[in-house]
mmCIF file of C-alpha atoms in Angstrom:
data_model
loop_
_atom_site.group_PDB
_atom_site.id
_atom_site.type_symbol
_atom_site.label_atom_id
_atom_site.label_comp_id
_atom_site.label_asym_id
_atom_site.label_seq_id
_atom_site.Cartn_x
_atom_site.Cartn_y
_atom_site.Cartn_z
ATOM 1 C CA UNK A 23 61.030 -22.614 -88.570
ATOM 2 C CA UNK A 24 61.574 -21.583 -84.952
ATOM 3 C CA UNK A 25 59.656 -18.346 -85.578
ATOM 4 C CA UNK A 26 56.402 -20.335 -85.586
ATOM 5 C CA UNK A 27 56.901 -21.464 -81.992
ATOM 6 C CA UNK A 28 58.119 -18.043 -80.852
ATOM 7 C CA UNK A 29 54.595 -16.667 -81.229
ATOM 8 C CA UNK A 30 52.990 -19.327 -79.021
ATOM 9 C CA UNK A 31 55.276 -19.622 -76.026
ATOM 10 C CA UNK A 32 57.801 -22.051 -77.449
ATOM 11 C CA UNK A 33 55.573 -25.127 -77.439
ATOM 12 C CA UNK A 34 52.619 -26.178 -79.587
ATOM 13 C CA UNK A 35 49.679 -27.745 -77.774
ATOM 14 C CA UNK A 36 48.138 -31.121 -78.533
ATOM 15 C CA UNK A 37 44.748 -29.357 -78.296
ATOM 16 C CA UNK A 38 45.360 -27.052 -81.261
ATOM 17 C CA UNK A 39 44.476 -27.101 -84.953
ATOM 18 C CA UNK A 40 47.371 -28.950 -86.598
ATOM 19 C CA UNK A 41 47.740 -31.401 -83.704
ATOM 20 C CA UNK A 42 44.110 -32.486 -83.991
ATOM 21 C CA UNK A 43 44.326 -32.871 -87.759
ATOM 22 C CA UNK A 44 47.569 -34.849 -87.458
ATOM 23 C CA UNK A 45 45.887 -37.087 -84.892
ATOM 24 C CA UNK A 46 42.992 -37.716 -87.274
ATOM 25 C CA UNK A 47 45.389 -38.529 -90.116
ATOM 26 C CA UNK A 48 47.060 -41.169 -87.956
ATOM 27 C CA UNK A 49 44.139 -42.824 -86.195
ATOM 28 C CA UNK A 50 41.198 -42.162 -88.561
ATOM 29 C CA UNK A 51 42.688 -42.066 -92.071
ATOM 30 C CA UNK A 52 39.304 -42.666 -93.751
ATOM 31 C CA UNK A 53 37.907 -39.556 -92.067
ATOM 32 C CA UNK A 54 41.006 -37.571 -92.956
ATOM 33 C CA UNK A 55 40.979 -38.664 -96.594
ATOM 34 C CA UNK A 56 37.279 -37.855 -96.935
ATOM 35 C CA UNK A 57 37.666 -34.308 -95.608
ATOM 36 C CA UNK A 58 38.186 -31.486 -98.087
ATOM 37 C CA UNK A 59 39.189 -28.971 -95.409
ATOM 38 C CA UNK A 60 39.137 -28.444 -91.648
ATOM 39 C CA UNK A 61 37.318 -25.640 -89.852
ATOM 40 C CA UNK A 62 37.383 -24.218 -86.318
ATOM 41 C CA UNK A 63 33.907 -24.169 -84.786
ATOM 42 C CA UNK A 64 34.312 -20.428 -84.087
ATOM 43 C CA UNK A 65 34.370 -20.010 -87.889
ATOM 44 C CA UNK A 66 31.820 -22.728 -88.649
ATOM 45 C CA UNK A 67 28.894 -21.351 -86.612
ATOM 46 C CA UNK A 68 28.906 -17.905 -88.293
ATOM 47 C CA UNK A 69 29.143 -19.709 -91.639
ATOM 48 C CA UNK A 70 26.051 -21.784 -90.799
ATOM 49 C CA UNK A 71 24.088 -18.672 -89.784
ATOM 50 C CA UNK A 72 25.123 -16.906 -92.983
ATOM 51 C CA UNK A 73 24.801 -19.867 -95.321
ATOM 52 C CA UNK A 74 28.455 -19.586 -96.331
ATOM 53 C CA UNK A 75 29.621 -23.081 -95.418
ATOM 54 C CA UNK A 76 30.939 -23.768 -98.933
ATOM 55 C CA UNK A 77 34.760 -23.819 -98.599
ATOM 56 C CA UNK A 78 35.094 -21.117 -101.248
ATOM 57 C CA UNK A 79 32.794 -18.759 -99.308
ATOM 58 C CA UNK A 80 33.648 -19.563 -95.700
ATOM 59 C CA UNK A 81 35.511 -16.780 -93.875
ATOM 60 C CA UNK A 82 38.113 -17.714 -91.312
ATOM 61 C CA UNK A 83 38.915 -15.568 -88.300
ATOM 62 C CA UNK A 84 42.358 -14.356 -87.284
ATOM 63 C CA UNK A 85 41.661 -15.333 -83.662
ATOM 64 C CA UNK A 86 41.492 -19.082 -84.290
ATOM 65 C CA UNK A 87 44.006 -19.023 -87.134
ATOM 66 C CA UNK A 88 46.575 -17.016 -85.203
ATOM 67 C CA UNK A 89 46.341 -18.607 -81.773
ATOM 68 C CA UNK A 90 45.824 -22.225 -82.846
ATOM 69 C CA UNK A 91 46.961 -22.703 -86.453
ATOM 70 C CA UNK A 92 50.288 -20.816 -86.714
ATOM 71 C CA UNK A 93 48.824 -18.034 -88.875
ATOM 72 C CA UNK A 94 50.869 -14.830 -88.782
ATOM 73 C CA UNK A 95 51.338 -12.008 -91.276
ATOM 74 C CA UNK A 96 55.103 -11.914 -90.656
ATOM 75 C CA UNK A 97 55.542 -15.209 -92.529
ATOM 76 C CA UNK A 98 52.709 -14.748 -94.975
ATOM 77 C CA UNK A 99 49.771 -16.478 -93.275
ATOM 78 C CA UNK A 100 49.538 -20.160 -92.385
ATOM 79 C CA UNK A 101 52.793 -22.147 -92.089
ATOM 80 C CA UNK A 102 54.487 -23.278 -95.271
ATOM 81 C CA UNK A 103 53.192 -26.470 -96.872
ATOM 82 C CA UNK A 104 56.762 -27.781 -97.067
ATOM 83 C CA UNK A 105 57.127 -27.386 -93.292
ATOM 84 C CA UNK A 106 53.871 -29.226 -92.573
ATOM 85 C CA UNK A 107 54.813 -31.988 -94.998
ATOM 86 C CA UNK A 108 57.836 -32.757 -92.815
ATOM 87 C CA UNK A 109 55.439 -33.579 -89.973
ATOM 88 C CA UNK A 110 53.047 -35.569 -92.147
ATOM 89 C CA UNK A 111 52.921 -35.488 -95.981
ATOM 90 C CA UNK A 112 49.114 -35.540 -95.866
ATOM 91 C CA UNK A 113 49.077 -32.129 -94.150
ATOM 92 C CA UNK A 114 50.360 -30.491 -97.321
ATOM 93 C CA UNK A 115 46.946 -30.980 -98.940
ATOM 94 C CA UNK A 116 45.224 -29.417 -95.911
ATOM 95 C CA UNK A 117 47.444 -26.343 -96.137
ATOM 96 C CA UNK A 118 46.675 -25.851 -99.816
ATOM 97 C CA UNK A 119 42.946 -25.706 -99.045
ATOM 98 C CA UNK A 120 43.336 -22.873 -96.511
ATOM 99 C CA UNK A 121 42.943 -19.234 -97.576
ATOM 100 C CA UNK A 122 45.811 -16.793 -97.874
ATOM 101 C CA UNK A 123 43.998 -14.173 -95.810
ATOM 102 C CA UNK A 124 41.798 -14.302 -92.700
ATOM 103 C CA UNK A 125 39.605 -11.668 -91.054
ATOM 104 C CA UNK A 126 39.260 -9.860 -87.742
ATOM 105 C CA UNK A 127 35.936 -9.490 -85.915
ATOM 106 C CA UNK A 128 35.159 -6.147 -87.560
ATOM 107 C CA UNK A 129 34.459 -8.023 -90.808
ATOM 108 C CA UNK A 130 31.174 -9.666 -91.760
ATOM 109 C CA UNK A 131 31.199 -13.426 -92.186
ATOM 110 C CA UNK A 132 27.979 -13.035 -94.168
ATOM 111 C CA UNK A 133 24.341 -12.147 -93.587
ATOM 112 C CA UNK A 134 21.660 -13.961 -91.620
ATOM 113 C CA UNK A 135 19.672 -16.382 -93.770
ATOM 114 C CA UNK A 136 15.878 -16.558 -93.854
ATOM 115 C CA UNK A 137 16.038 -20.000 -92.229
ATOM 116 C CA UNK A 138 18.050 -18.805 -89.245
ATOM 117 C CA UNK A 139 16.102 -15.566 -88.999
ATOM 118 C CA UNK A 140 12.989 -17.616 -88.327
ATOM 119 C CA UNK A 141 14.790 -19.820 -85.794
ATOM 120 C CA UNK A 142 16.338 -16.931 -83.875
ATOM 121 C CA UNK A 143 13.609 -14.309 -84.214
ATOM 122 C CA UNK A 144 16.080 -11.878 -85.762
ATOM 123 C CA UNK A 145 15.726 -9.995 -89.023
ATOM 124 C CA UNK A 146 17.020 -11.704 -92.151
ATOM 125 C CA UNK A 147 19.933 -10.000 -93.832
ATOM 126 C CA UNK A 148 21.637 -8.540 -90.762
ATOM 127 C CA UNK A 149 25.446 -8.857 -90.880
ATOM 128 C CA UNK A 150 27.163 -11.521 -88.785
ATOM 129 C CA UNK A 151 30.624 -10.737 -87.408
ATOM 130 C CA UNK A 152 33.514 -13.093 -88.063
ATOM 131 C CA UNK A 153 33.897 -15.488 -85.146
ATOM 132 C CA UNK A 154 36.507 -15.614 -82.371
ATOM 133 C CA UNK A 155 37.185 -17.645 -79.240
ATOM 134 C CA UNK A 156 35.132 -17.221 -76.094
ATOM 135 C CA UNK A 157 37.907 -15.751 -73.943
ATOM 136 C CA UNK A 158 38.946 -13.208 -76.557
ATOM 137 C CA UNK A 159 35.380 -12.007 -76.998
ATOM 138 C CA UNK A 160 35.027 -12.126 -73.213
ATOM 139 C CA UNK A 161 37.893 -9.652 -73.003
ATOM 140 C CA UNK A 162 36.053 -7.387 -75.438
ATOM 141 C CA UNK A 163 32.886 -7.702 -73.343
ATOM 142 C CA UNK A 164 34.837 -6.847 -70.190
ATOM 143 C CA UNK A 165 36.273 -3.654 -71.665
ATOM 144 C CA UNK A 166 39.759 -4.569 -72.866
ATOM 145 C CA UNK A 167 42.078 -1.831 -74.121
ATOM 146 C CA UNK A 168 45.850 -1.187 -73.985
ATOM 147 C CA UNK A 169 47.028 -1.271 -70.373
ATOM 148 C CA UNK A 170 44.087 -3.406 -69.205
ATOM 149 C CA UNK A 171 44.543 -7.045 -68.209
ATOM 150 C CA UNK A 172 41.291 -9.008 -68.450
ATOM 151 C CA UNK A 173 41.152 -12.224 -66.447
ATOM 152 C CA UNK A 174 38.375 -14.608 -67.495
ATOM 153 C CA UNK A 175 38.109 -16.850 -64.435
ATOM 154 C CA UNK A 176 36.392 -20.211 -64.306
ATOM 155 C CA UNK A 177 37.547 -23.827 -64.228
ATOM 156 C CA UNK A 178 40.742 -22.462 -65.764
ATOM 157 C CA UNK A 179 41.782 -18.865 -66.385
ATOM 158 C CA UNK A 180 42.518 -17.037 -69.605
ATOM 159 C CA UNK A 181 44.409 -13.753 -69.396
ATOM 160 C CA UNK A 182 43.991 -11.374 -72.323
ATOM 161 C CA UNK A 183 45.703 -8.089 -73.132
ATOM 162 C CA UNK A 184 46.051 -5.945 -76.241
ATOM 163 C CA UNK A 185 48.969 -3.794 -77.305
ATOM 164 C CA UNK A 186 48.923 -0.964 -79.870
ATOM 165 C CA UNK A 187 49.378 -2.327 -83.354
ATOM 166 C CA UNK A 188 51.998 0.270 -84.230
ATOM 167 C CA UNK A 189 54.277 -0.827 -81.392
ATOM 168 C CA UNK A 190 57.068 -3.298 -82.137
ATOM 169 C CA UNK A 191 56.294 -5.825 -79.423
ATOM 170 C CA UNK A 192 58.554 -8.708 -80.352
ATOM 171 C CA UNK A 193 58.171 -12.160 -78.799
ATOM 172 C CA UNK A 194 57.198 -12.886 -75.183
ATOM 173 C CA UNK A 195 58.339 -16.311 -73.946
ATOM 174 C CA UNK A 196 55.618 -18.462 -72.431
ATOM 175 C CA UNK A 197 52.589 -16.660 -73.880
ATOM 176 C CA UNK A 198 49.982 -18.762 -75.698
ATOM 177 C CA UNK A 199 49.773 -16.363 -78.624
ATOM 178 C CA UNK A 200 50.927 -12.988 -79.931
ATOM 179 C CA UNK A 201 48.561 -12.265 -82.805
ATOM 180 C CA UNK A 202 47.789 -8.938 -84.527
ATOM 181 C CA UNK A 203 44.019 -8.384 -84.634
ATOM 182 C CA UNK A 204 43.041 -11.503 -82.667
ATOM 183 C CA UNK A 205 41.127 -9.568 -79.990
ATOM 184 C CA UNK A 206 40.408 -6.119 -81.426
ATOM 185 C CA UNK A 207 41.304 -4.951 -84.945
ATOM 186 C CA UNK A 208 44.452 -2.866 -85.234
ATOM 187 C CA UNK A 209 45.869 -4.087 -81.924
ATOM 188 C CA UNK A 210 48.076 -7.044 -81.032
ATOM 189 C CA UNK A 211 46.204 -9.705 -79.075
ATOM 190 C CA UNK A 212 48.102 -11.376 -76.241
ATOM 191 C CA UNK A 213 46.881 -14.572 -74.591
ATOM 192 C CA UNK A 214 48.108 -16.293 -71.440
ATOM 193 C CA UNK A 215 46.407 -18.384 -68.774
ATOM 194 C CA UNK A 216 46.392 -21.041 -66.090
ATOM 195 C CA UNK A 217 45.410 -24.635 -66.827
ATOM 196 C CA UNK A 218 43.350 -24.977 -63.657
ATOM 197 C CA UNK A 219 41.860 -22.527 -61.151
ATOM 198 C CA UNK A 220 38.256 -23.342 -60.255
ATOM 199 C CA UNK A 221 39.037 -26.959 -61.095
ATOM 200 C CA UNK A 222 41.585 -26.957 -58.262
ATOM 201 C CA UNK A 223 39.007 -25.746 -55.743
ATOM 202 C CA UNK A 224 36.498 -28.315 -57.046
ATOM 203 C CA UNK A 225 39.108 -31.076 -56.787
ATOM 204 C CA UNK A 226 39.601 -30.316 -53.107
ATOM 205 C CA UNK A 227 35.879 -30.164 -52.319
ATOM 206 C CA UNK A 228 34.613 -32.993 -54.502
ATOM 207 C CA UNK A 229 37.548 -35.429 -54.732
ATOM 208 C CA UNK A 230 39.448 -34.958 -51.482
ATOM 209 C CA UNK A 231 36.096 -34.310 -49.761
ATOM 210 C CA UNK A 232 37.263 -32.656 -46.521
ATOM 211 C CA UNK A 233 35.042 -33.570 -43.615
ATOM 212 C CA UNK A 234 33.648 -36.480 -45.683
ATOM 213 C CA UNK A 235 31.822 -34.075 -47.947
ATOM 214 C CA UNK A 236 30.449 -31.904 -45.169
ATOM 215 C CA UNK A 237 32.408 -28.851 -46.257
ATOM 216 C CA UNK A 238 31.302 -27.177 -49.469
ATOM 217 C CA UNK A 239 32.734 -24.108 -51.201
ATOM 218 C CA UNK A 240 30.590 -21.699 -49.196
ATOM 219 C CA UNK A 241 31.635 -23.098 -45.806
ATOM 220 C CA UNK A 242 35.293 -23.267 -46.786
ATOM 221 C CA UNK A 243 35.181 -19.702 -48.114
ATOM 222 C CA UNK A 244 33.667 -18.555 -44.845
ATOM 223 C CA UNK A 245 36.271 -20.333 -42.709
ATOM 224 C CA UNK A 246 39.188 -19.250 -44.911
ATOM 225 C CA UNK A 247 38.040 -15.624 -44.870
ATOM 226 C CA UNK A 248 38.617 -15.533 -41.089
ATOM 227 C CA UNK A 249 42.303 -16.325 -41.527
ATOM 228 C CA UNK A 250 45.149 -13.875 -41.910
ATOM 229 C CA UNK A 251 47.676 -14.119 -44.751
ATOM 230 C CA UNK A 252 50.421 -16.561 -43.824
ATOM 231 C CA UNK A 253 48.515 -17.947 -40.841
ATOM 232 C CA UNK A 254 48.354 -21.502 -42.171
ATOM 233 C CA UNK A 255 52.064 -21.889 -42.909
ATOM 234 C CA UNK A 256 51.151 -23.490 -46.243
ATOM 235 C CA UNK A 257 52.347 -22.799 -49.769
ATOM 236 C CA UNK A 258 51.010 -24.494 -52.901
ATOM 237 C CA UNK A 259 52.190 -24.837 -56.492
ATOM 238 C CA UNK A 260 49.029 -24.560 -58.592
ATOM 239 C CA UNK A 261 50.044 -27.044 -61.286
ATOM 240 C CA UNK A 262 47.421 -29.742 -60.703
ATOM 241 C CA UNK A 263 46.711 -29.633 -64.444
ATOM 242 C CA UNK A 264 50.167 -28.579 -65.606
ATOM 243 C CA UNK A 265 51.461 -25.066 -66.192
ATOM 244 C CA UNK A 266 50.173 -23.173 -69.200
ATOM 245 C CA UNK A 267 51.930 -19.818 -68.705
ATOM 246 C CA UNK A 268 54.807 -19.067 -68.363
ATOM 247 C CA UNK A 269 56.464 -22.487 -68.195
ATOM 248 C CA UNK A 270 54.265 -24.131 -70.865
ATOM 249 C CA UNK A 271 54.712 -27.603 -69.399
ATOM 250 C CA UNK A 272 51.713 -29.885 -68.920
ATOM 251 C CA UNK A 273 53.835 -32.530 -67.175
ATOM 252 C CA UNK A 274 54.352 -30.344 -64.127
ATOM 253 C CA UNK A 275 52.239 -31.284 -61.118
ATOM 254 C CA UNK A 276 50.971 -29.557 -58.006
ATOM 255 C CA UNK A 277 52.428 -29.641 -54.523
ATOM 256 C CA UNK A 278 51.514 -28.490 -51.011
ATOM 257 C CA UNK A 279 54.405 -27.407 -48.796
ATOM 258 C CA UNK A 280 54.185 -26.862 -45.040
ATOM 259 C CA UNK A 281 51.578 -29.439 -44.011
ATOM 260 C CA UNK A 282 51.497 -30.369 -40.333
ATOM 261 C CA UNK A 283 49.076 -32.288 -38.147
ATOM 262 C CA UNK A 284 47.459 -28.942 -37.334
ATOM 263 C CA UNK A 285 46.629 -28.129 -40.986
ATOM 264 C CA UNK A 286 42.880 -27.792 -41.495
ATOM 265 C CA UNK A 287 40.687 -28.006 -44.606
ATOM 266 C CA UNK A 288 40.238 -24.212 -44.493
ATOM 267 C CA UNK A 289 44.026 -23.785 -44.339
ATOM 268 C CA UNK A 290 44.457 -25.867 -47.464
ATOM 269 C CA UNK A 291 41.531 -24.254 -49.280
ATOM 270 C CA UNK A 292 42.887 -20.747 -48.696
ATOM 271 C CA UNK A 293 46.387 -21.860 -49.729
ATOM 272 C CA UNK A 294 44.941 -23.211 -52.995
ATOM 273 C CA UNK A 295 43.326 -19.832 -53.705
ATOM 274 C CA UNK A 296 46.578 -18.054 -52.877
ATOM 275 C CA UNK A 297 48.503 -20.375 -55.194
ATOM 276 C CA UNK A 298 46.336 -19.496 -58.179
ATOM 277 C CA UNK A 299 46.831 -15.810 -57.328
ATOM 278 C CA UNK A 300 50.608 -16.296 -57.197
ATOM 279 C CA UNK A 301 50.387 -17.956 -60.625
ATOM 280 C CA UNK A 302 48.364 -14.987 -61.877
ATOM 281 C CA UNK A 303 51.047 -12.620 -60.645
ATOM 282 C CA UNK A 304 53.748 -14.559 -62.509
ATOM 283 C CA UNK A 305 51.762 -14.019 -65.713
ATOM 284 C CA UNK A 306 51.228 -10.317 -65.018
ATOM 285 C CA UNK A 307 54.932 -9.845 -64.377
ATOM 286 C CA UNK A 308 55.805 -11.628 -67.624
ATOM 287 C CA UNK A 309 53.658 -9.130 -69.544
ATOM 288 C CA UNK A 310 55.360 -6.199 -67.835
ATOM 289 C CA UNK A 311 58.834 -7.696 -68.186
ATOM 290 C CA UNK A 312 58.420 -7.445 -71.959
ATOM 291 C CA UNK A 313 57.005 -3.946 -72.073
ATOM 292 C CA UNK A 314 53.240 -4.548 -71.792
ATOM 293 C CA UNK A 315 52.314 -2.403 -68.800
ATOM 294 C CA UNK A 316 49.390 -3.559 -66.637
ATOM 295 C CA UNK A 317 47.610 -0.403 -65.495
ATOM 296 C CA UNK A 318 44.230 -1.958 -64.730
ATOM 297 C CA UNK A 319 42.894 -5.450 -64.001
ATOM 298 C CA UNK A 320 39.296 -6.459 -64.796
ATOM 299 C CA UNK A 321 38.032 -9.868 -63.716
ATOM 300 C CA UNK A 322 35.021 -11.687 -65.090
ATOM 301 C CA UNK A 323 33.526 -15.165 -64.893
ATOM 302 C CA UNK A 324 31.840 -17.159 -62.148
ATOM 303 C CA UNK A 325 34.614 -17.004 -59.566
ATOM 304 C CA UNK A 326 34.991 -13.233 -59.909
ATOM 305 C CA UNK A 327 31.268 -12.725 -59.367
ATOM 306 C CA UNK A 328 30.759 -15.201 -56.520
ATOM 307 C CA UNK A 329 33.878 -15.207 -54.340
ATOM 308 C CA UNK A 330 34.816 -11.909 -52.668
ATOM 309 C CA UNK A 331 37.502 -13.768 -50.698
ATOM 310 C CA UNK A 332 39.223 -14.894 -53.877
ATOM 311 C CA UNK A 333 39.122 -11.410 -55.366
ATOM 312 C CA UNK A 334 40.576 -9.814 -52.252
ATOM 313 C CA UNK A 335 43.384 -12.371 -52.122
ATOM 314 C CA UNK A 336 44.148 -11.694 -55.797
ATOM 315 C CA UNK A 337 44.193 -7.931 -55.166
ATOM 316 C CA UNK A 338 46.576 -8.386 -52.232
ATOM 317 C CA UNK A 339 48.938 -10.788 -54.016
ATOM 318 C CA UNK A 340 48.971 -8.974 -57.368
ATOM 319 C CA UNK A 341 49.113 -5.649 -55.475
ATOM 320 C CA UNK A 342 46.667 -4.140 -57.941
ATOM 321 C CA UNK A 343 43.104 -2.851 -57.567
ATOM 322 C CA UNK A 344 40.735 -5.396 -59.131
ATOM 323 C CA UNK A 345 37.535 -4.438 -60.925
ATOM 324 C CA UNK A 346 34.731 -6.904 -61.715
ATOM 325 C CA UNK A 347 32.805 -6.738 -64.967
ATOM 326 C CA UNK A 348 29.141 -5.783 -64.579
ATOM 327 C CA UNK A 349 28.213 -8.431 -67.122
ATOM 328 C CA UNK A 350 27.932 -12.059 -66.079
ATOM 329 C CA UNK A 351 28.073 -13.028 -69.771
ATOM 330 C CA UNK A 352 31.069 -11.128 -71.096
ATOM 331 C CA UNK A 353 31.707 -13.606 -73.931
ATOM 332 C CA UNK A 354 28.170 -13.062 -75.255
ATOM 333 C CA UNK A 355 28.495 -9.307 -74.728
ATOM 334 C CA UNK A 356 31.773 -9.276 -76.663
ATOM 335 C CA UNK A 357 30.012 -11.055 -79.525
ATOM 336 C CA UNK A 358 27.252 -8.449 -79.396
ATOM 337 C CA UNK A 359 29.836 -5.659 -79.523
ATOM 338 C CA UNK A 360 31.405 -7.236 -82.611
ATOM 339 C CA UNK A 361 27.969 -7.480 -84.197
ATOM 340 C CA UNK A 362 27.222 -3.857 -83.303
ATOM 341 C CA UNK A 363 30.427 -2.643 -84.944
ATOM 342 C CA UNK A 364 29.896 -4.713 -88.094
ATOM 343 C CA UNK A 365 26.279 -3.533 -88.321
ATOM 344 C CA UNK A 366 27.257 0.036 -87.474
ATOM 345 C CA UNK A 367 29.416 0.348 -90.534
ATOM 346 C CA UNK A 368 26.264 0.146 -92.625
ATOM 347 C CA UNK A 369 23.626 1.735 -90.367
ATOM 348 C CA UNK A 370 25.443 4.639 -88.717
ATOM 349 C CA UNK A 371 26.028 2.797 -85.439
ATOM 350 C CA UNK A 372 29.341 2.172 -83.700
ATOM 351 C CA UNK A 373 32.235 2.750 -86.062
ATOM 352 C CA UNK A 374 35.046 1.474 -83.823
ATOM 353 C CA UNK A 375 35.527 -1.088 -81.089
ATOM 354 C CA UNK A 376 36.812 1.618 -78.777
ATOM 355 C CA UNK A 377 33.520 3.478 -79.097
ATOM 356 C CA UNK A 378 31.398 0.342 -78.708
ATOM 357 C CA UNK A 379 33.377 -0.907 -75.702
ATOM 358 C CA UNK A 380 33.066 2.501 -74.037
ATOM 359 C CA UNK A 381 29.284 2.531 -74.472
ATOM 360 C CA UNK A 382 28.456 -1.145 -73.927
ATOM 361 C CA UNK A 383 30.723 -2.293 -71.078
ATOM 362 C CA UNK A 384 31.027 -1.362 -67.410
ATOM 363 C CA UNK A 385 32.377 -2.635 -64.096
ATOM 364 C CA UNK A 386 30.750 -3.202 -60.709
ATOM 365 C CA UNK A 387 30.847 -0.318 -58.198
ATOM 366 C CA UNK A 388 32.985 -2.321 -55.747
ATOM 367 C CA UNK A 389 36.719 -2.166 -56.388
ATOM 368 C CA UNK A 390 38.941 -4.631 -54.521
ATOM 369 C CA UNK A 391 41.850 -2.568 -53.196
ATOM 370 C CA UNK A 392 45.087 -4.164 -51.934
ATOM 371 C CA UNK A 393 45.363 -4.306 -48.143
ATOM 372 C CA UNK A 394 48.838 -2.944 -47.248
ATOM 373 C CA UNK A 395 49.283 -5.321 -44.296
ATOM 374 C CA UNK A 396 48.342 -8.333 -46.423
ATOM 375 C CA UNK A 397 50.556 -7.141 -49.273
ATOM 376 C CA UNK A 398 53.565 -7.144 -46.932
ATOM 377 C CA UNK A 399 53.013 -10.773 -45.930
ATOM 378 C CA UNK A 400 52.239 -11.924 -49.458
ATOM 379 C CA UNK A 401 55.449 -10.350 -50.756
ATOM 380 C CA UNK A 402 57.354 -12.747 -48.481
ATOM 381 C CA UNK A 403 55.235 -15.711 -49.560
ATOM 382 C CA UNK A 404 55.556 -14.800 -53.238
ATOM 383 C CA UNK A 405 59.355 -14.913 -53.004
ATOM 384 C CA UNK A 406 59.076 -18.431 -51.636
ATOM 385 C CA UNK A 407 56.566 -19.336 -54.369
ATOM 386 C CA UNK A 408 59.018 -18.152 -57.022
ATOM 387 C CA UNK A 409 61.746 -20.239 -55.426
ATOM 388 C CA UNK A 410 59.592 -23.347 -55.776
ATOM 389 C CA UNK A 411 58.311 -22.246 -59.204
ATOM 390 C CA UNK A 412 61.813 -22.001 -60.635
ATOM 391 C CA UNK A 413 63.279 -24.995 -58.781
ATOM 392 C CA UNK A 414 60.596 -27.418 -59.984
ATOM 393 C CA UNK A 415 59.684 -25.744 -63.271
ATOM 394 C CA UNK A 416 62.892 -24.560 -64.945
ATOM 395 C CA UNK A 417 65.432 -27.177 -66.002
ATOM 396 C CA UNK A 418 68.999 -26.500 -64.964
ATOM 397 C CA UNK A 419 68.053 -24.162 -62.134
ATOM 398 C CA UNK A 420 70.538 -24.501 -59.282
ATOM 399 C CA UNK A 421 68.121 -23.661 -56.518
ATOM 400 C CA UNK A 422 68.521 -24.270 -52.822
ATOM 401 C CA UNK A 423 64.999 -24.553 -51.408
ATOM 402 C CA UNK A 424 65.973 -25.906 -48.009
ATOM 403 C CA UNK A 425 64.828 -22.618 -46.441
ATOM 404 C CA UNK A 426 61.241 -22.742 -47.693
ATOM 405 C CA UNK A 427 59.605 -24.915 -45.017
ATOM 406 C CA UNK A 428 61.254 -23.069 -42.148
ATOM 407 C CA UNK A 429 60.540 -19.653 -43.644
ATOM 408 C CA UNK A 430 56.881 -20.659 -43.892
ATOM 409 C CA UNK A 431 56.918 -21.519 -40.191
ATOM 410 C CA UNK A 432 58.396 -18.110 -39.386
ATOM 411 C CA UNK A 433 55.722 -16.366 -41.442
ATOM 412 C CA UNK A 434 53.033 -18.499 -39.778
ATOM 413 C CA UNK A 435 54.312 -17.720 -36.295
ATOM 414 C CA UNK A 436 54.453 -13.998 -37.018
ATOM 415 C CA UNK A 437 50.861 -14.047 -38.346
ATOM 416 C CA UNK A 438 49.635 -15.885 -35.252
ATOM 417 C CA UNK A 439 51.601 -13.807 -32.753
#
């Protein structure tokens, strides 16, 4: 059944639905045998609020089912029981207890119970939207639509796009999921991401502790912002926690190229930021390579709101204007939009997600525009990044990377001239 893997980048994660259940079957058989069914928490919380936790009443969302549990309409829902039984015979029983159909976030999971109305201060009986993952709802809260790439930036990064549902998209190698209806109903949800972004910056500050802890993020940002692109002569592969997209290989590790006795903490810090931006560009180019045009980029999350330096570097390396969501809680706002659409169907409110997103989302006035001079330098550095990316990340690549260190010195010397 190679078609299963084709919808999730060619490799199934140990963090996902069937992997976790298989793990439980092997190491905690009493727990496994006692369980009637297994539920994603994104589906469980709405069920608790609505009092629909009975397996026969519980509604499951396409977001969790499609991105984590191999659900896809092209093969009739969840994977075949016979396929799962080849992995572990006990999984066949789990499959038989899953529904044939799941729901998008424009469906009601149920209605708020009296008990939870009292706890939340809301009115009993209001509809509760079917659940979805934080990043996917964050994309809704940021204003996702076809042509818009939403980057939810934090310890890691999740990149979300949608494509018109009537367009034959096919498979995109390396993406974490290609799922109709997983973000907004009627559109194909596309998920990619980087395994570490903010975690890389925290590692440098808190674990490496430059200056014996005397340099925090603010001071390093300030020092790095005074540098020109290419000035440090450094280039980093941002795989300190593996590569999620597009290589889908958690056994890849990070590297810093170009270190000399003159390299400073600010040099390294800026190079780490640049590396995550290079990784973001690889993802953007993969979308476009397979026909999903990126016309607009909206960033949200803590890094987007707090680090102008990072946003400018991303704009320069991606060579795209970057907008920042006005909301600091886009995941919560996306949930509210889903609730507004579900409620609107009954009370004359928002009838579509397009209408609700238009009315309920916005971006900050400041737009980070690419700096042409920086773009020119980063184009040179990006070519070197791709050399390293392919040489270390793609098996069988016959790559000569003997030029990289010396090219970095040339770029450094030109920046400092």
